[in-house]
Short mmCIF file of C-alpha atoms in Angstrom, two decimals:
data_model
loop_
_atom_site.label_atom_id
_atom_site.label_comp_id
_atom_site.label_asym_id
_atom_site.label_seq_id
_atom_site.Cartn_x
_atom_site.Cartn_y
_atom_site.Cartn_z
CA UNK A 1 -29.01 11.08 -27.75
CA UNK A 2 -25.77 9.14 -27.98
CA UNK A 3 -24.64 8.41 -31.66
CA UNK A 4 -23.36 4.78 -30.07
CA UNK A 5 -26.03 2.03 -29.26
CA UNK A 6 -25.62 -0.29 -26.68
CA UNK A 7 -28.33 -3.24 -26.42
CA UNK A 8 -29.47 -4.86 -23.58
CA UNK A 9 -29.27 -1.74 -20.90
CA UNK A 10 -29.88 -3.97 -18.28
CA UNK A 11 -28.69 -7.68 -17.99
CA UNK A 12 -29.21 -10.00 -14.89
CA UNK A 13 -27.65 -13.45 -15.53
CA UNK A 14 -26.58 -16.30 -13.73
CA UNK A 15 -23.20 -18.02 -14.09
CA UNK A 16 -23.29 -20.57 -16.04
CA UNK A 17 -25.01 -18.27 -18.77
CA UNK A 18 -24.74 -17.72 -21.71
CA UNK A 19 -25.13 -14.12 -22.78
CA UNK A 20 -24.42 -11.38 -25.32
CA UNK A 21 -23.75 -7.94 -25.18
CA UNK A 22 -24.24 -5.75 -28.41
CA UNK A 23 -22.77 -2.41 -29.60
CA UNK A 24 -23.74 -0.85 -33.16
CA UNK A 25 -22.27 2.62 -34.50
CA UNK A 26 -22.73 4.24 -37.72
CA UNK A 27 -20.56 7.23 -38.10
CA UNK A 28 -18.00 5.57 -39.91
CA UNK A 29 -15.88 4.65 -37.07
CA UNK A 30 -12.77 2.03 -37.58
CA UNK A 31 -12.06 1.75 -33.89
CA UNK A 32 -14.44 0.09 -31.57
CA UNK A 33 -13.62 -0.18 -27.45
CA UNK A 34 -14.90 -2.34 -24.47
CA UNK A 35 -14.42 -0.96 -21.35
CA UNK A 36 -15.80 -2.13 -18.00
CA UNK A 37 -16.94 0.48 -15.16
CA UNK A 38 -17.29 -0.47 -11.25
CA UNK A 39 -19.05 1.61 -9.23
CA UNK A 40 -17.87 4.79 -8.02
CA UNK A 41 -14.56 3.87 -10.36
CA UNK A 42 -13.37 5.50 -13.97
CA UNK A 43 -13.72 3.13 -16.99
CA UNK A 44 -10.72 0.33 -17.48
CA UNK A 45 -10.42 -0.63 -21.30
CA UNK A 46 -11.23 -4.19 -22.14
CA UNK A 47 -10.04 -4.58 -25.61
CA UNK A 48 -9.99 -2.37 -28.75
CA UNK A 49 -10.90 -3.38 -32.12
CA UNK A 50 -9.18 -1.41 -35.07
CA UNK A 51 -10.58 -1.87 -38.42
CA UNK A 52 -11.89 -4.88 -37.76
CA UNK A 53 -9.33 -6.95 -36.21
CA UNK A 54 -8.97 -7.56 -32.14
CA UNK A 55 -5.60 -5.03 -32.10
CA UNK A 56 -5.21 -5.16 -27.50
CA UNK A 57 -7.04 -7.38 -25.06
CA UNK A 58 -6.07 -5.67 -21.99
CA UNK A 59 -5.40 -9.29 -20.55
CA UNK A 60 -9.35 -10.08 -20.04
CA UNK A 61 -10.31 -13.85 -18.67
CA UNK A 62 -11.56 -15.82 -21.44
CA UNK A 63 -15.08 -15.83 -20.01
CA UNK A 64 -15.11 -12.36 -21.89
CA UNK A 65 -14.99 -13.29 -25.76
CA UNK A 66 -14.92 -10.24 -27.92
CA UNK A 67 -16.07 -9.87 -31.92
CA UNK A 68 -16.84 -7.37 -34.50
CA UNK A 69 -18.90 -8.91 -37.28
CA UNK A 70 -18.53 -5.53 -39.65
CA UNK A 71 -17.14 -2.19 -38.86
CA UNK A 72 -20.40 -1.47 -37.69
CA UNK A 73 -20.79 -3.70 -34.64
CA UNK A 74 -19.23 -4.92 -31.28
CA UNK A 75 -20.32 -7.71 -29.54
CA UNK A 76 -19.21 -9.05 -26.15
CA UNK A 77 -20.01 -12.55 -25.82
CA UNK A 78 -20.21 -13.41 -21.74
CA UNK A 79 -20.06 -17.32 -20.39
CA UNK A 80 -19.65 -18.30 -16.65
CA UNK A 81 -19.20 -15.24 -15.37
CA UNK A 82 -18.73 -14.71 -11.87
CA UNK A 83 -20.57 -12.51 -9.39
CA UNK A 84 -17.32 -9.78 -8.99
CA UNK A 85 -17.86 -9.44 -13.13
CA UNK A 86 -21.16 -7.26 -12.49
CA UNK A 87 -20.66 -4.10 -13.72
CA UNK A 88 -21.70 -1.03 -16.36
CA UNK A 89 -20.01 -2.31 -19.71
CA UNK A 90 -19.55 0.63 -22.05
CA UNK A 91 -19.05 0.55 -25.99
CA UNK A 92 -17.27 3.15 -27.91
CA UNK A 93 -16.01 4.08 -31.00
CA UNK A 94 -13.41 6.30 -32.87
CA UNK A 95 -12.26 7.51 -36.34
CA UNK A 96 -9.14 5.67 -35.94
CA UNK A 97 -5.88 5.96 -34.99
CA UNK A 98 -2.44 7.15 -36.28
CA UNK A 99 -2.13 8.86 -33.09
CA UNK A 100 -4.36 12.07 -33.82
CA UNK A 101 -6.32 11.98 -30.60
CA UNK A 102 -9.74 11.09 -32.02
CA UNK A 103 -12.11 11.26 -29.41
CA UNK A 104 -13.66 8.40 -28.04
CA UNK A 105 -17.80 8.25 -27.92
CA UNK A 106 -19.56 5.90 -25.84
CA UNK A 107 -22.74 4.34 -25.08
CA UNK A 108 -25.09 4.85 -22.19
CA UNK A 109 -23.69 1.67 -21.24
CA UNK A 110 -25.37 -2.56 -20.28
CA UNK A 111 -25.81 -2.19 -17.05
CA UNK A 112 -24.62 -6.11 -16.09
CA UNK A 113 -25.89 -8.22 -12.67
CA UNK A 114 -24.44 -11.47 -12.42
CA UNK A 115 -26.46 -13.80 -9.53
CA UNK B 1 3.76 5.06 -20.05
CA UNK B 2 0.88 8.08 -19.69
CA UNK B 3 -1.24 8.90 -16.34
CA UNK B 4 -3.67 10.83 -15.40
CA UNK B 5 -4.26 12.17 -11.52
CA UNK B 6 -7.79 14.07 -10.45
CA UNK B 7 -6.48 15.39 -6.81
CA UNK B 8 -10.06 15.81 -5.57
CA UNK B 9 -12.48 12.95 -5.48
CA UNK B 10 -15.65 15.16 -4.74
CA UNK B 11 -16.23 18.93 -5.01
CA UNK B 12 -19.23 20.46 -3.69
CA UNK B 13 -20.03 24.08 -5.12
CA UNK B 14 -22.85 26.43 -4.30
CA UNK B 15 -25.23 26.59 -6.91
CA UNK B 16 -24.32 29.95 -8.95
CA UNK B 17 -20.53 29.98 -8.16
CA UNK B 18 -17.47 28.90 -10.11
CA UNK B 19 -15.75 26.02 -10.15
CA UNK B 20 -12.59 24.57 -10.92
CA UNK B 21 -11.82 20.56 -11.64
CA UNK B 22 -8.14 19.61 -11.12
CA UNK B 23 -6.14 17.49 -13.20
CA UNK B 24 -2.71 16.85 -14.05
CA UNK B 25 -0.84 14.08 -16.36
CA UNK B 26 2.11 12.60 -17.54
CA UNK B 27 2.88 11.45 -20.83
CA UNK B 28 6.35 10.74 -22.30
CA UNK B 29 4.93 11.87 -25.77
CA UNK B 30 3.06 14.36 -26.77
CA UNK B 31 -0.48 14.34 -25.01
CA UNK B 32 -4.17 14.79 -26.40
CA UNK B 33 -6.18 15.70 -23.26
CA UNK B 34 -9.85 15.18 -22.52
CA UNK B 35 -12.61 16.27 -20.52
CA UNK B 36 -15.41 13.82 -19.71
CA UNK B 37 -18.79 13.83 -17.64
CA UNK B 38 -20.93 10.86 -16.86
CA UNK B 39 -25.02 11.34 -14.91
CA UNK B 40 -26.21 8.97 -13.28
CA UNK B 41 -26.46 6.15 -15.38
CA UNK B 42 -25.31 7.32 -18.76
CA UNK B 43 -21.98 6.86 -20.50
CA UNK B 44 -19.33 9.27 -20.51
CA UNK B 45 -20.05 12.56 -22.56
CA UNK B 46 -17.32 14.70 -24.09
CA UNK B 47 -17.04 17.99 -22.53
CA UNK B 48 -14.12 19.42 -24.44
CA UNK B 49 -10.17 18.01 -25.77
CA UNK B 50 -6.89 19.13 -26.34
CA UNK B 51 -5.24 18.11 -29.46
CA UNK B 52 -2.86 21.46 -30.06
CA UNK B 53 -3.16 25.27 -30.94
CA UNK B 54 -4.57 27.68 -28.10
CA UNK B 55 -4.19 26.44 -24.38
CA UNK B 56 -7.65 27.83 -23.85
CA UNK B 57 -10.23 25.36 -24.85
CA UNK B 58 -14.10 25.77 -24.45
CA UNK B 59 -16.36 23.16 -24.47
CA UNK B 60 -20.04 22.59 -24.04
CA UNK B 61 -22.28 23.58 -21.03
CA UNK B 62 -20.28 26.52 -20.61
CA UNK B 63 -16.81 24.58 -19.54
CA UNK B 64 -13.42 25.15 -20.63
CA UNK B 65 -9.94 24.01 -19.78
CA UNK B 66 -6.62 25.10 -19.88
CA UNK B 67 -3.51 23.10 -20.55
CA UNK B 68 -0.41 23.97 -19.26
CA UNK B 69 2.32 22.61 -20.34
CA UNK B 70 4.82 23.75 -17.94
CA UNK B 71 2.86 22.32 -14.84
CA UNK B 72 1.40 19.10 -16.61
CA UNK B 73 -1.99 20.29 -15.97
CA UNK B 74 -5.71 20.69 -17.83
CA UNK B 75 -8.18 21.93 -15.45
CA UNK B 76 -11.50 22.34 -15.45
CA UNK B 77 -13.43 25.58 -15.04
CA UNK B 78 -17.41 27.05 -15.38
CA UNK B 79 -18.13 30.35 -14.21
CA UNK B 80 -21.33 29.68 -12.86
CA UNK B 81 -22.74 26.05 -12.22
CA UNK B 82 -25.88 24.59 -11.97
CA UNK B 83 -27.93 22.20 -10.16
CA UNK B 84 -27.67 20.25 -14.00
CA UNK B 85 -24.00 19.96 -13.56
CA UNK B 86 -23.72 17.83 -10.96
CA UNK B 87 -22.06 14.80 -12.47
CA UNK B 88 -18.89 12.54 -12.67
CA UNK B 89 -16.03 14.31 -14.26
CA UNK B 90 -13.51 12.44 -15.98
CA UNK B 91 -10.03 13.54 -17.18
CA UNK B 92 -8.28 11.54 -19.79
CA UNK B 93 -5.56 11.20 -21.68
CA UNK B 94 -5.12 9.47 -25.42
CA UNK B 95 -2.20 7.45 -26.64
CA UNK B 96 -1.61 4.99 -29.76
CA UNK B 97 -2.19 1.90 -29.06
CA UNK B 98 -2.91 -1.11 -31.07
CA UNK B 99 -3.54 0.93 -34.05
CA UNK B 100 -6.44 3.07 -32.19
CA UNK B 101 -6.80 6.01 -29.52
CA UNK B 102 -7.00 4.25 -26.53
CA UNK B 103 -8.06 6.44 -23.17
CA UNK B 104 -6.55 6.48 -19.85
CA UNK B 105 -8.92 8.23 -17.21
CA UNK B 106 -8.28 9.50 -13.89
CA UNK B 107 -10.27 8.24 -10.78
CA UNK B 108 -12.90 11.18 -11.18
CA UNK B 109 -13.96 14.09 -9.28
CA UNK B 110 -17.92 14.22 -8.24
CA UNK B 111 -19.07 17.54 -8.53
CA UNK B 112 -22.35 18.17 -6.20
CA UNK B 113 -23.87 21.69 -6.83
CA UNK B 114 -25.60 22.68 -3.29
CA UNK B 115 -28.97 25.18 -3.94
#
């Protein structure tokens, strides 16, 4: 069982939806990721959340809007997405930073078609 | 800048016999080192990290690693697979960013355990 809950795990939309992806931890983590996952490719980070604030947006297209309500939760909020955006999108969290190598852990992932 | 490099894409392994998963970085700073693994749709698992101390690190399932500094490497090693280990296995290395420990991954090996 994975400690980091990812909600839809499967998401078919077209593109000019309007969707939302949602992430929810409670171990007391103060860093929250987005990463996106092709097929047969390693995760590439989205953007990180630290202690609330948006802290790197890895230079994602607006169409990707990211926001943590509480420390808690991640959401990724998805509008007019295009078909090359489908992909596994995976949530994870950390302790924090200060350079001490926390590790990262993730979700089983949304699992995202877009038509 | 940090990288990670996974020489071999795929490994296949009879079912009973050792294995070993390459990796090798480079990192301007000092490095925290991961092990990953990712089934068939799942998110990524840890395996096992490198933050300092012994070289020799054991993980779960039965894997460990070894980081050498001299030759920029952290391999992967299990003395006897399974059929349960066959998998995606992602190396990684952390680095501060944006207040948080942000991953880099390598491109993966598959591992395919043959009966």
């Amino acid at each position: 069982d994975t400690e980091v809950t990812q909600t839809p795990k499967h998401l078919v939309m077209g593109m000019t939806n309007k969707k939302s992806l949602k992430c929810e931890q409670h171990m007391g983590h103060r860093a929250m990721y987005w990463y996106k996952q092709k097929a047969k490719k390693p995760p590439e980070l989205m953007f990180v959340y630290s202690y609330e604030k948006l802290s790197i947006n890895e230079s994602v297209p607006s169409r990707f809007s990211p926001e943590c309500p509480n420390s808690s939760l991640l959401n990724l909020h998805l509008h007019a997405l295009q078909p090359e955006d489908s992909a596994l999108y995976l949530c994870a969290s950390s302790q924090g930073g200060q350079g001490k190598g926390s590790p990262l852990h993730f979700g089983n992932g949304t699992r995202l078609t877009v038509t | 800048a940090q990288s990670v490099t996974q020489l071999d894409s795929q490994v296949p392994v009879f079912e009973e016999a050792p294995v070993e998963l390459r990796c090798n970085y480079s990192s301007s700073v000092s490095v925290y080192l991961f092990w990953y693994v990712q089934y068939p749709n799942q998110g990524l698992q840890l395996l096992l990290k490198y933050l300092s101390g012994s070289t020799l690190v054991k993980g779960i399932n039965g894997f460990e690693a070894e980081f050498n500094k001299s030759q920029t490497s952290f391999h992967l090693r299990k003395p006897s697979v399974h059929i349960s280990d066959t998998a995606e296995y992602f190396c990684a290395v952390s680095a501060l960013r944006g207040g948080a420990d942000g991953l880099t991954f390598g491109k993966g090996t598959h591992l395919i355990i043959q009966p």
